[in-house]
PDB file of C-alpha atoms in Angstrom:
ATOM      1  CA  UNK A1252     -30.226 -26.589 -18.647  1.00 92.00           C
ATOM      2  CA  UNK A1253     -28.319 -26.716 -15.668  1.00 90.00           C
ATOM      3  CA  UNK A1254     -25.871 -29.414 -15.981  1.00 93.00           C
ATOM      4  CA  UNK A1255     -25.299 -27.996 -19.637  1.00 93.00           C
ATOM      5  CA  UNK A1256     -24.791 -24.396 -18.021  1.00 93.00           C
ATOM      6  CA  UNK A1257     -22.024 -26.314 -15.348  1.00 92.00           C
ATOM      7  CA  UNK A1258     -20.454 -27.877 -18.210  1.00 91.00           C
ATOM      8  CA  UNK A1259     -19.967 -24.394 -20.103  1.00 89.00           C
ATOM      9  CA  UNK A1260     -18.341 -22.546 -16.639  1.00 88.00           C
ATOM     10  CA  UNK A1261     -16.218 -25.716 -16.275  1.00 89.00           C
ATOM     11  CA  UNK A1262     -15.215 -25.556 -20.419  1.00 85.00           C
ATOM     12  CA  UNK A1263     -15.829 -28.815 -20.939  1.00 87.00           C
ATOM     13  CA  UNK A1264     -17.212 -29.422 -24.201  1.00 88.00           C
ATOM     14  CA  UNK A1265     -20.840 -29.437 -25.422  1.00 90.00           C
ATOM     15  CA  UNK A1266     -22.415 -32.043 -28.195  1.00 89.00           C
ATOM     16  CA  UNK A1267     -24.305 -30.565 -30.693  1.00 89.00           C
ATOM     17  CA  UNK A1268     -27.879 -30.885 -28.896  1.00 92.00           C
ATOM     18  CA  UNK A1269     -26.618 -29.262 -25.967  1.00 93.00           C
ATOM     19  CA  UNK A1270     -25.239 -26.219 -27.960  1.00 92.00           C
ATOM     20  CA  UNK A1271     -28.202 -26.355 -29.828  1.00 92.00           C
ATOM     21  CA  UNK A1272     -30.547 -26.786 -26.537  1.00 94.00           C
ATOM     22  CA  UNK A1273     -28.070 -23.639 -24.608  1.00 94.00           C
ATOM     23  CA  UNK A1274     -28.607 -21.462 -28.400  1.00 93.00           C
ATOM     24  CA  UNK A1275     -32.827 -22.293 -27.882  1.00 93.00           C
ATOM     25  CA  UNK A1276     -32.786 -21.501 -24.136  1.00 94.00           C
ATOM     26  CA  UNK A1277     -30.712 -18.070 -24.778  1.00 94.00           C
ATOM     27  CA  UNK A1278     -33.039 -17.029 -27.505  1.00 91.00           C
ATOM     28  CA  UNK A1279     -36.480 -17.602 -25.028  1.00 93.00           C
ATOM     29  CA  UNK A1280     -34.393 -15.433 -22.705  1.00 92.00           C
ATOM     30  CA  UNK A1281     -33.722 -12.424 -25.429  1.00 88.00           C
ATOM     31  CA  UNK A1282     -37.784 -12.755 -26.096  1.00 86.00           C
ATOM     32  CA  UNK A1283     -39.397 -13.275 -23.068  1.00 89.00           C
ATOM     33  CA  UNK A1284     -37.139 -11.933 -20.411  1.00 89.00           C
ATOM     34  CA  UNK A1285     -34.601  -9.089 -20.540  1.00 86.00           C
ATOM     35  CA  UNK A1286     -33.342  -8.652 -17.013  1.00 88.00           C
ATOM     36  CA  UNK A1287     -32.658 -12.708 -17.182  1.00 92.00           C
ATOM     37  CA  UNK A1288     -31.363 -11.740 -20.422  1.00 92.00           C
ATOM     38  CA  UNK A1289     -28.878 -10.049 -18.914  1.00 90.00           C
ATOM     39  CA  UNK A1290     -27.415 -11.883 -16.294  1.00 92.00           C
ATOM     40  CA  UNK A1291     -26.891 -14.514 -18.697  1.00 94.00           C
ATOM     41  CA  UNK A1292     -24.913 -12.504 -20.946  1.00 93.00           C
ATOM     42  CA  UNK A1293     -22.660 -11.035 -17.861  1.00 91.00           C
ATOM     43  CA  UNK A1294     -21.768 -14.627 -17.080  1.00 93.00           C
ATOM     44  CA  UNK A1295     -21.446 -17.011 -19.892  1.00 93.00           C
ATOM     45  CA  UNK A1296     -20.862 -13.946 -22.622  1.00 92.00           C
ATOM     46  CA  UNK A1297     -17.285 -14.232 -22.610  1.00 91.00           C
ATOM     47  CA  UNK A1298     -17.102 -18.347 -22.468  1.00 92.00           C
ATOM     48  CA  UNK A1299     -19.308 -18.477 -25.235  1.00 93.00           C
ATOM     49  CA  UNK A1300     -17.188 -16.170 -27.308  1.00 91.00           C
ATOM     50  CA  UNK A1301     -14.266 -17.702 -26.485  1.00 90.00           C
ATOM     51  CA  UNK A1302     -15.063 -21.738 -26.480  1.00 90.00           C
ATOM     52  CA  UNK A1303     -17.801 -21.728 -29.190  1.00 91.00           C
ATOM     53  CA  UNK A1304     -17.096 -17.908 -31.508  1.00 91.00           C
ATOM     54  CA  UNK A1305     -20.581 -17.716 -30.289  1.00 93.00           C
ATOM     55  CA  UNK A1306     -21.175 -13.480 -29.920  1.00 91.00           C
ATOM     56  CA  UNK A1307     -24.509 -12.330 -27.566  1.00 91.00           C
ATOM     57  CA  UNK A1308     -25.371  -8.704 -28.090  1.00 89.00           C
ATOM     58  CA  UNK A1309     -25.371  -7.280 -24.650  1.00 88.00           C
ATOM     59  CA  UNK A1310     -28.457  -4.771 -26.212  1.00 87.00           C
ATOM     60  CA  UNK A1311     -31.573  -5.604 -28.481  1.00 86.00           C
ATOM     61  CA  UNK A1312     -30.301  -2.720 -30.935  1.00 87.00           C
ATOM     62  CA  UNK A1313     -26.661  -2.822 -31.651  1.00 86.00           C
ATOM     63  CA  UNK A1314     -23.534  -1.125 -33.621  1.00 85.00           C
ATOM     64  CA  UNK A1315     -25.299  -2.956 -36.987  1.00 83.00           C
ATOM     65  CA  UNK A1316     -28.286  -1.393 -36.538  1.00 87.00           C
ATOM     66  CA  UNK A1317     -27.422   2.197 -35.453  1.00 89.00           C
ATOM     67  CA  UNK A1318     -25.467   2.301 -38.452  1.00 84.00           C
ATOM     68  CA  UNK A1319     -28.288   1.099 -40.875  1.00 84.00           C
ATOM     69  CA  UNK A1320     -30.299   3.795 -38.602  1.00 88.00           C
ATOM     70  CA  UNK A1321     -27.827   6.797 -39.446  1.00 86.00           C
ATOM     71  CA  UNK A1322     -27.710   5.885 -43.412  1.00 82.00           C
ATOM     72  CA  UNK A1323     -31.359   6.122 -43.223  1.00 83.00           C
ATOM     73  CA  UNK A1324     -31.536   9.488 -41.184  1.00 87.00           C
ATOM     74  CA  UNK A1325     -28.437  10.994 -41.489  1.00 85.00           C
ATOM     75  CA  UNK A1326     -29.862  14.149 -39.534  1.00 88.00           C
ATOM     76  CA  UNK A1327     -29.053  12.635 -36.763  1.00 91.00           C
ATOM     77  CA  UNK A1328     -25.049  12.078 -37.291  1.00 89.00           C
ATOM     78  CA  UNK A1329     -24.678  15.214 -35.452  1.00 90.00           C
ATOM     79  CA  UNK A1330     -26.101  13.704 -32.170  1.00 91.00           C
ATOM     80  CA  UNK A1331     -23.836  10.545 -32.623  1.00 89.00           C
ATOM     81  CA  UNK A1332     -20.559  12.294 -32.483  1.00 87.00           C
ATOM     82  CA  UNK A1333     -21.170  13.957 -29.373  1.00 87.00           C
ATOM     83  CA  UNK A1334     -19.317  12.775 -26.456  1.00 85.00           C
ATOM     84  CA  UNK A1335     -20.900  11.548 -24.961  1.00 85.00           C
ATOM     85  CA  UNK A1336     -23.550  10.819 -27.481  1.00 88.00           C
ATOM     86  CA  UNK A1337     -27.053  12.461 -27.289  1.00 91.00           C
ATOM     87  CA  UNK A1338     -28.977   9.133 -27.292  1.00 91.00           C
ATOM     88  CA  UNK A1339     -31.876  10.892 -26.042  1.00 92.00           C
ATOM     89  CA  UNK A1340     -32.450  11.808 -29.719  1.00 93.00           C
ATOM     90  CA  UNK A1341     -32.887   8.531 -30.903  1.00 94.00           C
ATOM     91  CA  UNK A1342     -35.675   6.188 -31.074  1.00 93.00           C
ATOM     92  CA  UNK A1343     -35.771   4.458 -28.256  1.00 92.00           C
ATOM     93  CA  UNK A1344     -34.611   0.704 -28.661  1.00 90.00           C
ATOM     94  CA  UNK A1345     -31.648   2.182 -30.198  1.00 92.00           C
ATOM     95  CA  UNK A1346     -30.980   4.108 -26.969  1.00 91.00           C
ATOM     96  CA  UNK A1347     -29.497   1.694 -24.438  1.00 89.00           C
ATOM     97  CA  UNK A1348     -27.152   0.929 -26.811  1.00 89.00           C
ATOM     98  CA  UNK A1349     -26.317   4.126 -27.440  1.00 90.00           C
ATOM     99  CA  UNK A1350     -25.881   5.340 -24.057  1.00 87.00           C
ATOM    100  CA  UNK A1351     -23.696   2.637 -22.850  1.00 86.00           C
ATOM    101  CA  UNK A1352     -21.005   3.221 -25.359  1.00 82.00           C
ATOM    102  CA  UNK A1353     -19.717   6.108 -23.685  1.00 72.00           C
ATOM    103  CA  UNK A1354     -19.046   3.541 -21.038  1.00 72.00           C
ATOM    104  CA  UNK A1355     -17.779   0.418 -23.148  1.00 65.00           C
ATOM    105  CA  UNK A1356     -14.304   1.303 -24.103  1.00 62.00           C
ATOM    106  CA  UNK A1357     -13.806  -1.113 -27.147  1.00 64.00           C
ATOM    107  CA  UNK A1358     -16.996  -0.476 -28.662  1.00 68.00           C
ATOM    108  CA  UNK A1359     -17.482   3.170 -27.769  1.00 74.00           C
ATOM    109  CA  UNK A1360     -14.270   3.871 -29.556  1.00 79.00           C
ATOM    110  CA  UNK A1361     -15.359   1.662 -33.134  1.00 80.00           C
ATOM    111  CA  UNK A1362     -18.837   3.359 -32.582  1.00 84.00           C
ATOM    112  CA  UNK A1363     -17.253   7.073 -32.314  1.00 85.00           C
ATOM    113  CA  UNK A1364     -14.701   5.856 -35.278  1.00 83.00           C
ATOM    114  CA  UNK A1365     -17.342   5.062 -37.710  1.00 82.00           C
ATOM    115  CA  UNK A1366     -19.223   8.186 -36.366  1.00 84.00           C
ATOM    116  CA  UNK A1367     -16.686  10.205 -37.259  1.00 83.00           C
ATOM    117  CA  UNK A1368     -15.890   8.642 -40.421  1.00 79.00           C
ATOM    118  CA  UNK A1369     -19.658   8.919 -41.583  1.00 77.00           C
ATOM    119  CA  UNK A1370     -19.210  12.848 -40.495  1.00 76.00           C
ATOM    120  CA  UNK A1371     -16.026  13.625 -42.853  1.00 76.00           C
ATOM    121  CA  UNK A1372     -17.485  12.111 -45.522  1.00 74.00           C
ATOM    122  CA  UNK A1373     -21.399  11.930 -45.289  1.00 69.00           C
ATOM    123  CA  UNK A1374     -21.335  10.596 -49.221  1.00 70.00           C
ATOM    124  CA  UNK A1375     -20.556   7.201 -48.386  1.00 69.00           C
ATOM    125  CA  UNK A1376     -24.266   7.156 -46.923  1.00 69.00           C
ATOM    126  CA  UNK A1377     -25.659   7.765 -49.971  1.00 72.00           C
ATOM    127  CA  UNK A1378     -23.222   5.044 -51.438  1.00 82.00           C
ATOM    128  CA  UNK A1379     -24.473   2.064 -49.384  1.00 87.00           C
ATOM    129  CA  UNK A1380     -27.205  -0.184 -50.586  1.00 91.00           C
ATOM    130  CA  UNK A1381     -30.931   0.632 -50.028  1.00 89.00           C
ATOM    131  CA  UNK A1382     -32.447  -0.851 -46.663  1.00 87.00           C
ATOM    132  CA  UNK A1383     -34.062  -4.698 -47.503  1.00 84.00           C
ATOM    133  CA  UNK A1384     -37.898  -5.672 -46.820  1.00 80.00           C
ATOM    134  CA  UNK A1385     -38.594  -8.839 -45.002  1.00 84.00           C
ATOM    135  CA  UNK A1386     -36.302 -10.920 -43.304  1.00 89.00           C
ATOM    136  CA  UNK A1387     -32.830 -12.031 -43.899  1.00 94.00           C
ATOM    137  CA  UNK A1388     -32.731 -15.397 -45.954  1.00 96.00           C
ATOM    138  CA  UNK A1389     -29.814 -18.059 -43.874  1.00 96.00           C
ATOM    139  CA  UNK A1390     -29.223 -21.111 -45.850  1.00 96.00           C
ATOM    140  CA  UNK A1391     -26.417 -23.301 -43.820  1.00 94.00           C
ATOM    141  CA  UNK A1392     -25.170 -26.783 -44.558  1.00 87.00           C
ATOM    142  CA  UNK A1393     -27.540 -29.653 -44.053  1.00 85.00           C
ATOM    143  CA  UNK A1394     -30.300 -27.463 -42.976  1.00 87.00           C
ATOM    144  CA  UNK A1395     -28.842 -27.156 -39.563  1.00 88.00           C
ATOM    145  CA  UNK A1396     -27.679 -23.709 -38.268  1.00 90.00           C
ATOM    146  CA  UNK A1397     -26.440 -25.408 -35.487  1.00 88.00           C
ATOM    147  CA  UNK A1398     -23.719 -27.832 -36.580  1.00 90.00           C
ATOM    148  CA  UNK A1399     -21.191 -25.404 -36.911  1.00 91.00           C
ATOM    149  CA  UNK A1400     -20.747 -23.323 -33.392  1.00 91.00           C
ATOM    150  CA  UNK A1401     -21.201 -19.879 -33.166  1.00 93.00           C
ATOM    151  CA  UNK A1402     -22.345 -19.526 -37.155  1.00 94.00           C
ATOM    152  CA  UNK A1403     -25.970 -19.310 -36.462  1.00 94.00           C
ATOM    153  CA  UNK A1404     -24.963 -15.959 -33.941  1.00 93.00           C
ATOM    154  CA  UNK A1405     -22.491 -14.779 -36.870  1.00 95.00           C
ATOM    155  CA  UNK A1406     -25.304 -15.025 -39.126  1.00 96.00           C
ATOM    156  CA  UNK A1407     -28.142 -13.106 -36.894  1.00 93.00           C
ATOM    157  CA  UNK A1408     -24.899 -10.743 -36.200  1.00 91.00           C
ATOM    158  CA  UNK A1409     -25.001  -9.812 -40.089  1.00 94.00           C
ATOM    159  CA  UNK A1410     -28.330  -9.678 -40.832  1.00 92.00           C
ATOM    160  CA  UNK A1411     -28.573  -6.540 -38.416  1.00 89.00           C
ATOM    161  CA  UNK A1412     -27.114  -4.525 -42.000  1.00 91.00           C
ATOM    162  CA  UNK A1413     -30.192  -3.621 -43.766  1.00 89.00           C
ATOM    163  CA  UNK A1414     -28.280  -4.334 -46.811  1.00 94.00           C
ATOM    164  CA  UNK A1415     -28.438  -7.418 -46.435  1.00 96.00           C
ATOM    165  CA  UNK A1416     -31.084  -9.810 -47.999  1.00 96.00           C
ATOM    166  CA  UNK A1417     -29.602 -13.772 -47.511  1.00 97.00           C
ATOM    167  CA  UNK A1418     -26.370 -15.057 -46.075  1.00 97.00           C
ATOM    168  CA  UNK A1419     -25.870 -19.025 -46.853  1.00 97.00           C
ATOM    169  CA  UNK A1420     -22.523 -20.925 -46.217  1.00 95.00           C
ATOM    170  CA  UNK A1421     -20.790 -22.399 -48.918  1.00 93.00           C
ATOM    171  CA  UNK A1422     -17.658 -24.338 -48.118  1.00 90.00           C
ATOM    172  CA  UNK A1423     -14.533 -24.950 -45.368  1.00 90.00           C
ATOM    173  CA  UNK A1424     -11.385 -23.855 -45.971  1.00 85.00           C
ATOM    174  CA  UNK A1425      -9.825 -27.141 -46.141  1.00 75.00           C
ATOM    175  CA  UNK A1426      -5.529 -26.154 -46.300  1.00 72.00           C
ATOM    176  CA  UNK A1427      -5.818 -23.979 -42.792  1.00 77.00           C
ATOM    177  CA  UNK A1428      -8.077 -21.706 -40.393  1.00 82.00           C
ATOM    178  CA  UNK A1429      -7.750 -17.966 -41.510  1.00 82.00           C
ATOM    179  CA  UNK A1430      -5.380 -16.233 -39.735  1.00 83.00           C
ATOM    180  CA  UNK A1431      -8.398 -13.500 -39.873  1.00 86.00           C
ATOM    181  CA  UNK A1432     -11.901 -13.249 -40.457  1.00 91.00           C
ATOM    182  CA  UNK A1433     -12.785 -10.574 -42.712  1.00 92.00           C
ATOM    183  CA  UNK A1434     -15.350  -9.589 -45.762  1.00 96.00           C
ATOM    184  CA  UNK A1435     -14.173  -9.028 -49.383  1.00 95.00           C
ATOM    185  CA  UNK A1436     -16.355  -8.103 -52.696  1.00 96.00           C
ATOM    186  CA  UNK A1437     -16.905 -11.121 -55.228  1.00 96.00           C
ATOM    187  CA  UNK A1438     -19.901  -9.746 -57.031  1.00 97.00           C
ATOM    188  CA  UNK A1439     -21.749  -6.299 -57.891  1.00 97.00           C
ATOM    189  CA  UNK A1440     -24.583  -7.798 -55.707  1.00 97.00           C
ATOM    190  CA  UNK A1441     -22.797 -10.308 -53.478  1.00 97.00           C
ATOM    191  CA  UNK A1442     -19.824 -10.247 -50.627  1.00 97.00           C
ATOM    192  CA  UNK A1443     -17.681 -13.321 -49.274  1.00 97.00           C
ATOM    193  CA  UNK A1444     -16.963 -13.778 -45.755  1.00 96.00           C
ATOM    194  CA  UNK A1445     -14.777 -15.858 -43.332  1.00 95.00           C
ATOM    195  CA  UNK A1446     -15.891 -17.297 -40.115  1.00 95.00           C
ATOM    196  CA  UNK A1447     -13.741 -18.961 -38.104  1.00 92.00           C
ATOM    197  CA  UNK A1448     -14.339 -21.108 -35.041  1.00 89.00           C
ATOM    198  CA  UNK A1449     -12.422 -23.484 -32.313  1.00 85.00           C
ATOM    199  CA  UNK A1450     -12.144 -26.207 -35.123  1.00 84.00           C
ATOM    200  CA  UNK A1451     -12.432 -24.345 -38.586  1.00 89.00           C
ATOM    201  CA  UNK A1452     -13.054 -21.172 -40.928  1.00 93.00           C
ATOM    202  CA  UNK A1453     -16.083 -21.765 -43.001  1.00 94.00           C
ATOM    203  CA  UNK A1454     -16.718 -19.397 -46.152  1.00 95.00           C
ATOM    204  CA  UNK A1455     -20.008 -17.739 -46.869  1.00 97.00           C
ATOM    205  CA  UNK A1456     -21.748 -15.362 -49.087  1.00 97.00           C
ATOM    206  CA  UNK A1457     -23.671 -12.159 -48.083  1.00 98.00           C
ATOM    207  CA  UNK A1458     -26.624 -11.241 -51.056  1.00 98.00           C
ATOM    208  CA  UNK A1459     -26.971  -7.589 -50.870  1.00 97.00           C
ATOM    209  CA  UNK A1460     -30.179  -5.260 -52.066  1.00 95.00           C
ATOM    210  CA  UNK A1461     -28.626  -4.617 -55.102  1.00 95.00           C
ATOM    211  CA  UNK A1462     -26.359  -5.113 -57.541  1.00 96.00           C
ATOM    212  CA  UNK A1463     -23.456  -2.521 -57.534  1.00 95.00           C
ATOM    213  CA  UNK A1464     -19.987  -2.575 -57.882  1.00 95.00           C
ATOM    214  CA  UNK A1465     -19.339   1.017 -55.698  1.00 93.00           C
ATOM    215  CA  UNK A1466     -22.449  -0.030 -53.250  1.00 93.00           C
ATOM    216  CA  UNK A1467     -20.358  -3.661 -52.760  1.00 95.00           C
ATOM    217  CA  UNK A1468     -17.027  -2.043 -51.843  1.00 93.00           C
ATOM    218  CA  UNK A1469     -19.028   0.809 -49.798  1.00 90.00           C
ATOM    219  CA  UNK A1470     -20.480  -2.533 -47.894  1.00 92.00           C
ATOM    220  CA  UNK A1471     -17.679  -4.436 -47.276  1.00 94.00           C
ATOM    221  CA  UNK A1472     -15.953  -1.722 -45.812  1.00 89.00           C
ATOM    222  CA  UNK A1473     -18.048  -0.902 -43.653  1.00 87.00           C
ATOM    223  CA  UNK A1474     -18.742  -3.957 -42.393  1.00 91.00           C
ATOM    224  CA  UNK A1475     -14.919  -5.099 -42.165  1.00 91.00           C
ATOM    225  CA  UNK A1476     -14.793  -1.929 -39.771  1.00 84.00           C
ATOM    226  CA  UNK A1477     -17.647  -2.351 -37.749  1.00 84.00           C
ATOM    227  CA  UNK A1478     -16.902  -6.448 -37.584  1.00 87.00           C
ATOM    228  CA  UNK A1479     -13.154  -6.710 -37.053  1.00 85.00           C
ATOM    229  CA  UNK A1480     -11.754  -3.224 -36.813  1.00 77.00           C
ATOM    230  CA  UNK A1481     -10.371  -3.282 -40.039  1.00 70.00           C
ATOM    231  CA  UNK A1482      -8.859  -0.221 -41.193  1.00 65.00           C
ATOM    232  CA  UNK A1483      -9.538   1.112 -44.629  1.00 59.00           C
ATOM    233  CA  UNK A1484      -7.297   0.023 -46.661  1.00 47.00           C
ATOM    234  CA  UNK A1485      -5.276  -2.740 -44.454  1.00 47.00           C
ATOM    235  CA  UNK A1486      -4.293  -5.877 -46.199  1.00 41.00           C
ATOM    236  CA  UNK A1487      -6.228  -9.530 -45.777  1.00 44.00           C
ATOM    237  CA  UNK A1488      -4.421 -12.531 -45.193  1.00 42.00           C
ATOM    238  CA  UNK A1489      -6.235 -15.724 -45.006  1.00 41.00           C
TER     239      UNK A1489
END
């Protein structure tokens, strides 16, 4: 794991065992130790992002999940949009999270936007699919989450919605890369997404709990906020 870990810091590039060896090792590290959990992600975080689109969660319970949280229990919406927020009110593997994003500028500010959005109009809760049992389903090409960089940590990045039931690739955009990644409705019960890494944007579907045109849109939203910082309403080009 070393020489691979050299090679990353030096941005030379990895073959697919090694990403998929670095991917394995990162994963023991999330399950069996946090504090070498973390220095890993203070290090090679931002390397990874930028040489593979490969995204670590700093935090076991992220912006995905607090939001699933806060459609469940919207009680506690009124604890989120204090600043900073009350985390303390919150079950706890939600609360690291939640107390560092007073202190992480780009995410404390999409947090506290989404916050307050939620707060003007606490309707849209009610408008987002119902929470999924079980895990989420990932189908990728050949049976190998790995042969694509950085889709297997898109993927697990998704399926922190509990809206979400399956998530499978489906093709490469084959003219050009999108100029950016985004979500869009195709189906009452189904949204298309664009992932795009160092070599290529890749298309895939996300299978939600149900199938509903208003609960799709509600979705994609959402998710276009929380993902990319997409505005309501601002246009997609691909």
């Amino acid at each position: 794991m070393r020489a691979i870990l050299k090679k990353l810091l030096r941005q030379q590039e990895l073959c697919q065992d090694e990403y998929k060896n670095l991917m394995d090792y990162i994963r023991h590290l999330q399950v069996h130790s946090s504090f070498s959990y973390q220095v890993f992600h203070r290090r090679y975080s931002r390397v990874l992002h930028e040489q593979y689109a490969t995204y670590l969660p700093e935090f076991e319970y992220t912006l995905g999940d607090v939001i699933s949280l806060l459609a469940r229990e919207p009680e506690l919406l009124i604890y989120a949009q204090q600043r900073p927020v009350q985390w303390q009110y919150f079950p706890t593997p939600y609360q690291p999270f939640l107390k560092a994003c007073s202190e992480m500028q780009a995410e404390g500010r999409l947090f506290y936007e989404i916050v307050d959005q939620m707060a003007m109009k606490p309707e849209r809760l009610n408008e987002l699919p119902p929470p999924h049992d079980g895990e989420v389903v990932m189908l990728f090409e050949d049976r190998n989450p790995f042969k694509e960089p950085g889709l297997k940590a898109h993927f697990d990045r998704l399926s922190r919605f509990s809206f979400i039931t399956r998530l499978q690739s489906i093709r490469y955009l084959t003219v050009h890369k999108a100029k950016q990644d985004r979500i869009e409705v195709v189906a009452a019960d189904r949204l298309g997404g664009i992932f795009t890494n160092k070599e290529k944007s890749i298309y895939f579907y996300i299978y939600l709990t149900e199938s509903n045109w208003a609960k799709a849109g509600e979705a994609c939203r959402l998710m276009n906020l929380a993902l990319y910082g997409l505005p309501e309403g601002e246009p997609h080009e691909s």
